[in-house]
Amino acid sequence: MCFHTMEAEEVIRVLQSRPEGLTDAEAGERFGKYGANALEEGKKRTLPAMFLEQFKNFMVIVLLVAAVISATVAKETADAAIILFVVLLNAVLGVIQESKAEKALAALKKMSSPHVKVRRGGNVRQIKTEELVPGDIVLLEAGDVVPADMRLLESASLKIEEAALTGESVPVEKVTEPLKEKDLVIGDRKNMAYSGSHVTYGRGVGIVTQTGMKTEVGKIAGHLAMAEDSQTPLQRKLNEMSRILSIGVLLVCLVMFAVGLLQGRETLDIFMMAVSLAVAAIPEGLAAVVTIVLAIGVQRMAKKNAIIRKLSAVETLGSTQIICSDKTGTLTQNKMTVKAVYMNGKLMAAEEASAADGHFRQFIRAIMLCNDSKMDRKGNEARLLGDPTETALVEYGMKMGLSMEETEKGNPRVAELPFDSERKLMTTVHQSPEGVFSITKGAPDVLIERCNHILEDGNVRDLTDEDRKAIVKANKEMADQALRVLAVARKTLDRVPETVTQETMESGLAFIGLVGMIDPPREEAKEAVRICKQAGIRPIMITGDHRDTAAAIARELGIARTSDEVITGSQLSALSDEAFNEQVDRYSVYARVSPEHKVRIVKAWKHKGKIVAMTGDGVNDAPALKSSDIGVGMGITGTEVSKGVSDMVLADDNFATIVHAVREGRKIYSNIRKTVQFLLSCNLGEVFTLFIATLLPALFSDHILFPIHILWINLITDTLPALALGMEQAEPDVMNKPPRDPKSSFFADRVGFNIIYQGILEGSLVLIAYLIGRQYSPETATTMAFVALGLIQLFHSFNTRSNEESVFRLGLFSNPWLIGAFLLSALLQLSVVFLPFLNGLFRVTPLTVGQWLTVIGLSFLMIPIVEAVKWIERRIWNRKAQ
């Protein structure tokens, strides 16, 4: 129903209520009918369901089949136990990661204040917000959170900040009269108050029209419950890699099985060899390593005020190409600040004015008195409450040496004409030892018309045409700087007026001065914008402010150079989706836009194939945050809903923090690629070893390596160095490169080539170690192959620190984590051979000093050979660059 078009009496009648409120019996009956005033949560997956989902993966199924056959057919219980341990470990890690899923709906439930004042049976009582029902009469005052959607019945200078729903940060002055138009957007329904909005000033009384999921916030909650998360680029790349590996494993196993049958081998032996190959091809530790590397990155980001809610979002930051940011509070300080004043015919910067100047003190006293800001003191802490513009005026006065309390005490307010959006003026009447006077402030163009005098050096004289021209010129100069300008005037009265009217109080005024304010840019945001552009990332400003203000701030920050890059919300609404998709790259600034426009902006950039980060702080920003590749919530000003749907939350609401996070994301992605290259080249080395051994049975035994050998190396001597590679420092030029193309292969930039040749090289060295060991005994050959495989991969971990730079140039000890991982893994690998009780489990035998030196020498060869290939590649690439 269109409650905003009805008279207050009609609303009360339709909702079957009365001015003194419902009775307890009526409220109880309605509670049973409508339910609690709370938001429903979506269906949550149970832990068992999440656990079972971890097994819906081809590679996991291959490992499970291998475990069952090892235990039942081949009677290899040790192999089966280790395989099952690996599968369960990966499943547990997956559940832990998924259990950190978004809590947007839970946050939506917490938005309402826990208690609310209502009239029940003619008495004012405090009840739980959940107990509200349609028809309840609710009392509102400054500081309250509106607990449900309601039609306002009374308003005493009531102002409500609805940014969470409308995106407009300026509080809305509420009315009680019915509105004529039915199809009004939420922001224009000035006689309504909506759940989740905040009362910033005044008081009011409203009748509840909707509760729970029927409220405007509830409707958004319903949309969020139906929204689906899209995969991040990293998830897509890893899934792509899994598919490639799965197909590769199947093909190679089939080839091995066919070759074995043709060679006349035992079917069980051939099958177990194929199982060994499958185990070798699957990087068991990859999921755990990637998760841990991301988690480490998350901890580092948290220390820099970037709180990551989803691990996979870290990598998305590294490929971000567009950052759409709110202006207020993120690019600016979210604090109106007086920047310029005009008085005595002079325009000056705010800090240039002197408190010793008598005229200036009158000016300051005027802007502090004609002001509804209140000082809220709690213990030793004090903060100003009120309209941001008015609190800025009081803060400026206090900064210049005046006390708010003493000024008000010496000049008590005795009458007033509250601000009216039609008059665009506010007037207060004060009594002081010197007499009675009034102060009027408001829009310069309106106020100047009400003035016929001007205050100059503390004395009043007639206002001339030259004065008017000078004031208009000063007003334009400040407006051109995107300052919000207010004019101030005064009037001396004979006595306190019996009636305060516009005609008597706002005419014949003496002009005092102009004051210009702005929400200034953050200093660190300018540098962050510069780094963004240097890194090939395009920053986009989105604001509800006016076009000129947005353009001025954007120019100062370096986001836009000309006004042609600015588009307003009304202009955007006039464009079709097709036209906007074509033109989106023309605009860097969006002014006077609503949160609904954000979704269009995100979709237009994604239509061009870009990875988009979007900031938001309101409930209505949630769809845009969900639509973007990475949603960024505001930790200070943001609603719990916007934080809940975000992938990342800024603890300091600072644009520069996003840029720090992008740098960390790029580093993490680079390190993950190094880790993947290392693990896959190692696994390829194992596959190559087993495949060649199968094709050449005359040279190699069926048991060159057992499944338990490969699992041990994949879990122990692979995983620890892989984790250490994830701790590599960022390359110095990481923010001088353009963002990674999201469509590019995970194996681009020679990563795929390096995996192949390095894997074949590893396998070849293992085969050589086996052939040398075969001179002594089959057991010695298997032992030398097993030890060599582990040590080769440990030495190889140093190679993968960089695909371009020499390991010696990087410094062998510049990553202490890798040194530690190398020593610990080597010790574990050697313990298998040296400790008698492990010899039997792993089917290995002790080696002589000569055999050890041979294995270590072959293993170390990985470093000089890869260094030689890097040198050749650098020569080739340098020539191409020239």
Short mmCIF file of C-alpha atoms in Angstrom, two decimals, residues 45-395:
data_model
loop_
_atom_site.label_atom_id
_atom_site.label_comp_id
_atom_site.label_asym_id
_atom_site.label_seq_id
_atom_site.Cartn_x
_atom_site.Cartn_y
_atom_site.Cartn_z
CA ARG A 45 24.88 -26.14 4.45
CA THR A 46 25.72 -28.57 7.21
CA LEU A 47 29.32 -29.53 7.94
CA PRO A 48 28.74 -33.15 6.74
CA ALA A 49 27.32 -31.80 3.45
CA MET A 50 30.32 -29.51 2.95
CA PHE A 51 32.65 -32.41 3.81
CA LEU A 52 31.03 -34.74 1.25
CA GLU A 53 31.26 -32.05 -1.45
CA GLN A 54 35.06 -32.13 -1.14
CA PHE A 55 35.02 -35.61 -2.69
CA LYS A 56 33.25 -34.46 -5.89
CA ASN A 57 36.56 -34.19 -7.70
CA PHE A 58 38.10 -36.47 -10.29
CA MET A 59 41.58 -36.45 -8.76
CA VAL A 60 40.20 -37.26 -5.30
CA ILE A 61 38.21 -40.17 -6.76
CA VAL A 62 41.37 -41.52 -8.46
CA LEU A 63 43.20 -41.43 -5.11
CA LEU A 64 40.31 -43.15 -3.30
CA VAL A 65 40.19 -45.94 -5.92
CA ALA A 66 43.97 -46.30 -5.61
CA ALA A 67 43.64 -46.61 -1.81
CA VAL A 68 40.89 -49.27 -2.01
CA ILE A 69 42.81 -51.39 -4.55
CA SER A 70 46.06 -51.02 -2.61
CA ALA A 71 44.38 -52.29 0.57
CA THR A 72 42.15 -55.05 -0.87
CA VAL A 73 43.97 -56.41 -3.92
CA ALA A 74 47.65 -55.61 -3.41
CA LYS A 75 47.42 -55.84 0.43
CA GLU A 76 49.49 -52.62 0.67
CA THR A 77 47.84 -51.24 3.81
CA ALA A 78 50.57 -48.63 4.46
CA ASP A 79 50.11 -47.16 0.98
CA ALA A 80 46.33 -47.14 1.40
CA ALA A 81 46.54 -45.46 4.82
CA ILE A 82 48.79 -42.66 3.51
CA ILE A 83 46.56 -42.06 0.48
CA LEU A 84 43.46 -41.85 2.70
CA PHE A 85 45.27 -39.47 5.05
CA VAL A 86 46.05 -37.15 2.13
CA VAL A 87 42.43 -37.20 0.89
CA LEU A 88 40.99 -36.54 4.36
CA LEU A 89 43.48 -33.74 5.03
CA ASN A 90 42.48 -31.97 1.81
CA ALA A 91 38.78 -32.43 2.64
CA VAL A 92 39.20 -30.95 6.13
CA LEU A 93 41.11 -27.95 4.71
CA GLY A 94 38.35 -27.42 2.16
CA VAL A 95 35.63 -27.46 4.83
CA ILE A 96 37.56 -24.99 6.98
CA GLN A 97 37.86 -22.61 4.04
CA GLU A 98 34.20 -22.90 3.03
CA SER A 99 32.92 -22.57 6.59
CA LYS A 100 34.18 -18.96 6.46
CA ALA A 101 31.43 -18.19 3.94
CA GLU A 102 29.77 -14.81 3.96
CA LYS A 103 27.48 -13.86 6.83
CA ALA A 104 25.51 -11.12 5.11
CA LEU A 105 22.09 -12.26 6.27
CA ALA A 106 23.28 -12.70 9.86
CA ALA A 107 24.67 -9.16 9.69
CA LEU A 108 21.37 -7.88 8.32
CA LYS A 109 19.63 -9.32 11.37
CA LYS A 110 21.95 -7.37 13.65
CA MET A 111 21.27 -4.04 11.95
CA SER A 112 18.28 -3.18 14.10
CA SER A 113 18.70 -1.66 17.53
CA PRO A 114 18.07 -4.23 20.29
CA HIS A 115 15.32 -2.17 22.01
CA VAL A 116 12.80 0.44 20.92
CA LYS A 117 10.35 2.84 22.65
CA VAL A 118 6.70 2.20 21.79
CA ARG A 119 3.28 3.27 22.99
CA ARG A 120 1.35 0.27 24.24
CA GLY A 121 -2.04 0.92 25.74
CA GLY A 122 -1.27 4.62 26.20
CA ASN A 123 1.99 4.00 28.10
CA VAL A 124 5.51 4.45 26.71
CA ARG A 125 7.47 1.21 27.10
CA GLN A 126 10.76 -0.26 25.91
CA ILE A 127 10.46 -3.55 24.06
CA LYS A 128 12.77 -5.74 22.00
CA THR A 129 12.95 -4.75 18.35
CA GLU A 130 11.95 -8.29 17.36
CA GLU A 131 8.59 -7.81 19.13
CA LEU A 132 7.45 -4.91 16.93
CA VAL A 133 4.34 -5.52 14.84
CA PRO A 134 2.51 -3.49 12.16
CA GLY A 135 0.39 -0.85 13.87
CA ASP A 136 2.81 -0.20 16.75
CA ILE A 137 3.41 3.48 17.56
CA VAL A 138 7.18 4.06 17.81
CA LEU A 139 9.01 7.03 19.36
CA LEU A 140 12.21 8.13 17.63
CA GLU A 141 14.98 10.49 18.75
CA ALA A 142 18.53 11.42 17.69
CA GLY A 143 20.90 8.46 17.82
CA ASP A 144 18.20 5.80 17.25
CA VAL A 145 18.31 3.17 14.53
CA VAL A 146 14.91 2.99 12.83
CA PRO A 147 13.67 -0.51 13.82
CA ALA A 148 11.08 -1.10 11.06
CA ASP A 149 9.47 0.61 8.09
CA MET A 150 7.03 3.26 9.32
CA ARG A 151 4.84 6.19 8.32
CA LEU A 152 5.72 9.31 10.32
CA LEU A 153 2.91 10.86 12.39
CA GLU A 154 4.91 13.57 14.17
CA SER A 155 8.16 15.32 13.29
CA ALA A 156 10.05 17.90 15.35
CA SER A 157 13.01 18.90 13.14
CA LEU A 158 13.43 15.17 12.48
CA LYS A 159 16.34 14.27 10.19
CA ILE A 160 17.15 10.71 9.19
CA GLU A 161 20.31 9.53 7.43
CA GLU A 162 19.30 6.91 4.84
CA ALA A 163 22.68 6.34 3.16
CA ALA A 164 22.41 2.61 3.85
CA LEU A 165 19.38 2.43 1.53
CA THR A 166 19.75 5.38 -0.83
CA GLY A 167 23.49 6.09 -0.90
CA GLU A 168 22.83 9.76 -0.08
CA SER A 169 24.93 10.71 2.96
CA VAL A 170 23.10 14.01 3.72
CA PRO A 171 20.35 13.44 6.32
CA VAL A 172 16.80 13.83 5.00
CA GLU A 173 14.50 16.35 6.67
CA LYS A 174 11.28 14.48 7.41
CA VAL A 175 7.68 15.69 7.08
CA THR A 176 4.31 14.29 8.11
CA GLU A 177 2.07 15.58 5.30
CA PRO A 178 0.91 13.08 2.64
CA LEU A 179 2.76 13.11 -0.68
CA LYS A 180 0.91 13.32 -3.98
CA GLU A 181 2.96 11.05 -6.26
CA LYS A 182 2.63 7.30 -5.85
CA ASP A 183 5.73 6.19 -7.75
CA LEU A 184 8.39 7.80 -5.59
CA VAL A 185 11.79 6.26 -4.90
CA ILE A 186 12.68 5.61 -1.26
CA GLY A 187 14.81 8.76 -1.00
CA ASP A 188 11.84 10.97 -1.95
CA ARG A 189 9.32 9.45 0.48
CA LYS A 190 10.00 12.12 3.09
CA ASN A 191 7.13 11.11 5.36
CA MET A 192 8.42 7.55 5.74
CA ALA A 193 11.24 6.11 7.88
CA TYR A 194 12.90 2.85 6.87
CA SER A 195 14.42 0.02 8.86
CA GLY A 196 18.19 0.32 9.23
CA SER A 197 18.36 4.10 8.75
CA HIS A 198 19.68 6.41 11.49
CA VAL A 199 18.03 9.36 13.25
CA THR A 200 20.63 12.16 13.29
CA TYR A 201 18.57 15.07 14.60
CA GLY A 202 15.27 15.93 16.23
CA ARG A 203 12.56 13.55 17.28
CA GLY A 204 9.47 11.95 15.80
CA VAL A 205 6.65 9.45 16.14
CA GLY A 206 5.83 6.82 13.53
CA ILE A 207 3.43 3.92 13.01
CA VAL A 208 4.95 0.62 11.87
CA THR A 209 3.82 -0.36 8.38
CA GLN A 210 6.11 -3.34 7.63
CA THR A 211 8.36 -5.63 9.69
CA GLY A 212 10.94 -8.36 9.08
CA MET A 213 11.39 -9.56 5.52
CA LYS A 214 8.60 -7.24 4.27
CA THR A 215 10.74 -4.13 5.00
CA GLU A 216 12.94 -2.56 2.33
CA VAL A 217 16.01 -4.06 4.02
CA GLY A 218 14.23 -7.42 4.08
CA LYS A 219 13.65 -7.28 0.31
CA ILE A 220 17.38 -6.75 -0.21
CA ALA A 221 18.05 -9.68 2.12
CA GLY A 222 15.90 -11.84 -0.12
CA HIS A 223 17.91 -10.82 -3.17
CA LEU A 224 21.16 -11.57 -1.39
CA ALA A 225 19.99 -15.04 -0.41
CA MET A 226 19.39 -15.83 -4.09
CA ALA A 227 22.65 -14.30 -5.36
CA GLU A 228 25.41 -16.64 -6.43
CA ASP A 229 29.12 -16.10 -6.03
CA SER A 230 31.23 -16.14 -9.16
CA GLN A 231 34.57 -17.92 -9.29
CA THR A 232 37.73 -15.86 -8.97
CA PRO A 233 40.39 -16.03 -11.71
CA LEU A 234 42.58 -18.23 -9.50
CA GLN A 235 39.77 -20.72 -8.92
CA ARG A 236 39.13 -20.83 -12.66
CA LYS A 237 42.82 -21.37 -13.43
CA LEU A 238 43.24 -24.11 -10.84
CA ASN A 239 40.07 -25.85 -12.10
CA GLU A 240 41.43 -25.57 -15.64
CA MET A 241 44.71 -27.08 -14.48
CA SER A 242 42.85 -29.89 -12.67
CA ARG A 243 40.99 -30.77 -15.87
CA ILE A 244 44.24 -30.87 -17.86
CA LEU A 245 45.89 -33.05 -15.21
CA SER A 246 42.88 -35.37 -14.99
CA ILE A 247 42.82 -35.97 -18.76
CA GLY A 248 46.59 -36.36 -18.80
CA VAL A 249 46.53 -38.89 -15.94
CA LEU A 250 43.86 -40.99 -17.66
CA LEU A 251 45.68 -41.02 -21.00
CA VAL A 252 49.10 -41.85 -19.57
CA CYS A 253 47.67 -44.58 -17.29
CA LEU A 254 45.85 -46.15 -20.24
CA VAL A 255 49.01 -46.06 -22.36
CA MET A 256 51.04 -47.64 -19.52
CA PHE A 257 48.40 -50.31 -18.97
CA ALA A 258 48.30 -51.15 -22.70
CA VAL A 259 52.11 -51.26 -22.97
CA GLY A 260 52.29 -53.53 -19.90
CA LEU A 261 49.73 -55.95 -21.36
CA LEU A 262 51.62 -56.04 -24.66
CA GLN A 263 54.80 -56.83 -22.74
CA GLY A 264 53.06 -59.77 -21.07
CA ARG A 265 53.26 -58.49 -17.50
CA GLU A 266 50.98 -59.50 -14.61
CA THR A 267 47.71 -57.54 -14.69
CA LEU A 268 47.95 -56.64 -10.98
CA ASP A 269 51.53 -55.42 -11.38
CA ILE A 270 50.56 -53.28 -14.34
CA PHE A 271 47.58 -51.86 -12.47
CA MET A 272 49.66 -50.97 -9.40
CA MET A 273 52.18 -49.28 -11.68
CA ALA A 274 49.29 -47.25 -13.16
CA VAL A 275 48.17 -46.39 -9.61
CA SER A 276 51.72 -45.24 -8.82
CA LEU A 277 51.61 -43.05 -11.89
CA ALA A 278 48.23 -41.54 -10.90
CA VAL A 279 49.58 -40.80 -7.44
CA ALA A 280 52.69 -39.24 -9.00
CA ALA A 281 50.65 -37.07 -11.37
CA ILE A 282 48.34 -35.65 -8.71
CA PRO A 283 49.94 -32.84 -6.66
CA GLU A 284 48.41 -33.88 -3.31
CA GLY A 285 49.83 -30.93 -1.43
CA LEU A 286 48.80 -28.26 -3.96
CA ALA A 287 45.42 -27.40 -2.42
CA ALA A 288 46.90 -27.16 1.06
CA VAL A 289 49.89 -25.12 -0.10
CA VAL A 290 47.77 -22.62 -2.07
CA THR A 291 45.39 -22.22 0.90
CA ILE A 292 48.25 -21.64 3.35
CA VAL A 293 50.03 -19.17 1.03
CA LEU A 294 46.77 -17.23 0.68
CA ALA A 295 46.23 -17.34 4.45
CA ILE A 296 49.70 -15.90 5.08
CA GLY A 297 48.92 -13.10 2.62
CA VAL A 298 45.65 -12.45 4.47
CA GLN A 299 47.52 -12.00 7.76
CA ARG A 300 49.92 -9.52 6.15
CA MET A 301 47.04 -7.57 4.64
CA ALA A 302 45.21 -7.42 7.96
CA LYS A 303 48.22 -5.62 9.44
CA LYS A 304 47.76 -2.98 6.72
CA ASN A 305 44.01 -2.54 7.44
CA ALA A 306 42.78 -4.78 4.59
CA ILE A 307 40.70 -7.56 6.09
CA ILE A 308 40.12 -10.39 3.62
CA ARG A 309 36.94 -12.41 4.11
CA LYS A 310 37.54 -14.93 1.32
CA LEU A 311 41.00 -16.40 0.73
CA SER A 312 40.59 -16.69 -3.03
CA ALA A 313 39.88 -12.94 -3.23
CA VAL A 314 43.53 -12.17 -2.44
CA GLU A 315 44.58 -13.29 -5.88
CA THR A 316 41.73 -11.41 -7.55
CA LEU A 317 43.22 -8.17 -6.25
CA GLY A 318 46.43 -8.94 -8.12
CA SER A 319 44.61 -8.99 -11.44
CA THR A 320 42.35 -5.99 -10.73
CA GLN A 321 42.14 -3.61 -13.70
CA ILE A 322 39.40 -1.24 -12.51
CA ILE A 323 38.88 0.14 -9.00
CA CYS A 324 35.51 1.84 -8.56
CA SER A 325 35.66 3.82 -5.34
CA ASP A 326 33.24 5.93 -3.34
CA LYS A 327 34.49 9.48 -2.91
CA THR A 328 33.32 10.31 0.58
CA GLY A 329 35.55 8.82 3.26
CA THR A 330 37.54 6.63 0.90
CA LEU A 331 39.15 9.16 -1.41
CA THR A 332 38.29 12.03 0.92
CA GLN A 333 38.46 12.45 4.69
CA ASN A 334 34.67 12.11 5.21
CA LYS A 335 34.78 15.27 7.27
CA MET A 336 33.52 18.63 6.08
CA THR A 337 36.25 21.18 6.67
CA VAL A 338 36.19 24.98 6.43
CA LYS A 339 38.66 25.92 3.69
CA ALA A 340 37.94 29.61 2.95
CA VAL A 341 36.20 32.64 4.43
CA TYR A 342 35.13 35.97 2.96
CA MET A 343 34.65 39.04 5.15
CA ASN A 344 35.63 42.68 5.19
CA GLY A 345 35.85 42.47 1.39
CA LYS A 346 38.66 39.87 1.51
CA LEU A 347 38.67 36.23 0.43
CA MET A 348 41.22 34.22 2.39
CA ALA A 349 42.16 30.66 3.29
CA ALA A 350 40.59 29.50 6.56
CA GLU A 351 43.92 29.24 8.36
CA GLU A 352 44.91 32.80 7.36
CA ALA A 353 42.16 34.37 9.47
CA SER A 354 43.15 35.70 12.89
CA ALA A 355 41.17 35.16 16.07
CA ALA A 356 42.52 38.50 17.29
CA ASP A 357 40.45 40.29 14.63
CA GLY A 358 37.23 41.59 16.24
CA HIS A 359 35.22 41.28 13.02
CA PHE A 360 36.39 37.68 12.59
CA ARG A 361 35.39 36.83 16.17
CA GLN A 362 31.89 38.14 15.44
CA PHE A 363 31.84 36.01 12.29
CA ILE A 364 32.95 32.88 14.21
CA ARG A 365 30.46 33.55 17.02
CA ALA A 366 27.67 33.85 14.44
CA ILE A 367 28.37 30.50 12.73
CA MET A 368 28.61 28.75 16.11
CA LEU A 369 25.37 30.21 17.46
CA CYS A 370 23.19 29.72 14.37
CA ASN A 371 23.90 26.03 14.62
CA ASP A 372 22.08 22.95 15.91
CA SER A 373 25.17 20.84 16.66
CA LYS A 374 25.35 19.33 20.14
CA MET A 375 28.35 18.30 22.22
CA ASP A 376 28.04 14.70 23.44
CA ARG A 377 30.26 14.09 26.45
CA LYS A 378 30.91 10.58 27.77
CA GLY A 379 33.54 10.53 30.47
CA ASN A 380 36.68 12.18 29.15
CA GLU A 381 35.52 11.86 25.55
CA ALA A 382 33.52 14.50 23.68
CA ARG A 383 32.14 14.46 20.17
CA LEU A 384 29.92 16.73 18.09
CA LEU A 385 26.55 15.44 16.96
CA GLY A 386 24.62 17.00 14.14
CA ASP A 387 24.64 17.82 10.45
CA PRO A 388 28.19 17.42 8.99
CA THR A 389 28.12 20.98 7.63
CA GLU A 390 27.14 22.47 10.99
CA THR A 391 29.65 20.40 12.98
CA ALA A 392 32.37 21.62 10.58
CA LEU A 393 31.49 25.24 11.45
CA VAL A 394 31.64 24.54 15.18
CA GLU A 395 34.96 22.67 14.85
#
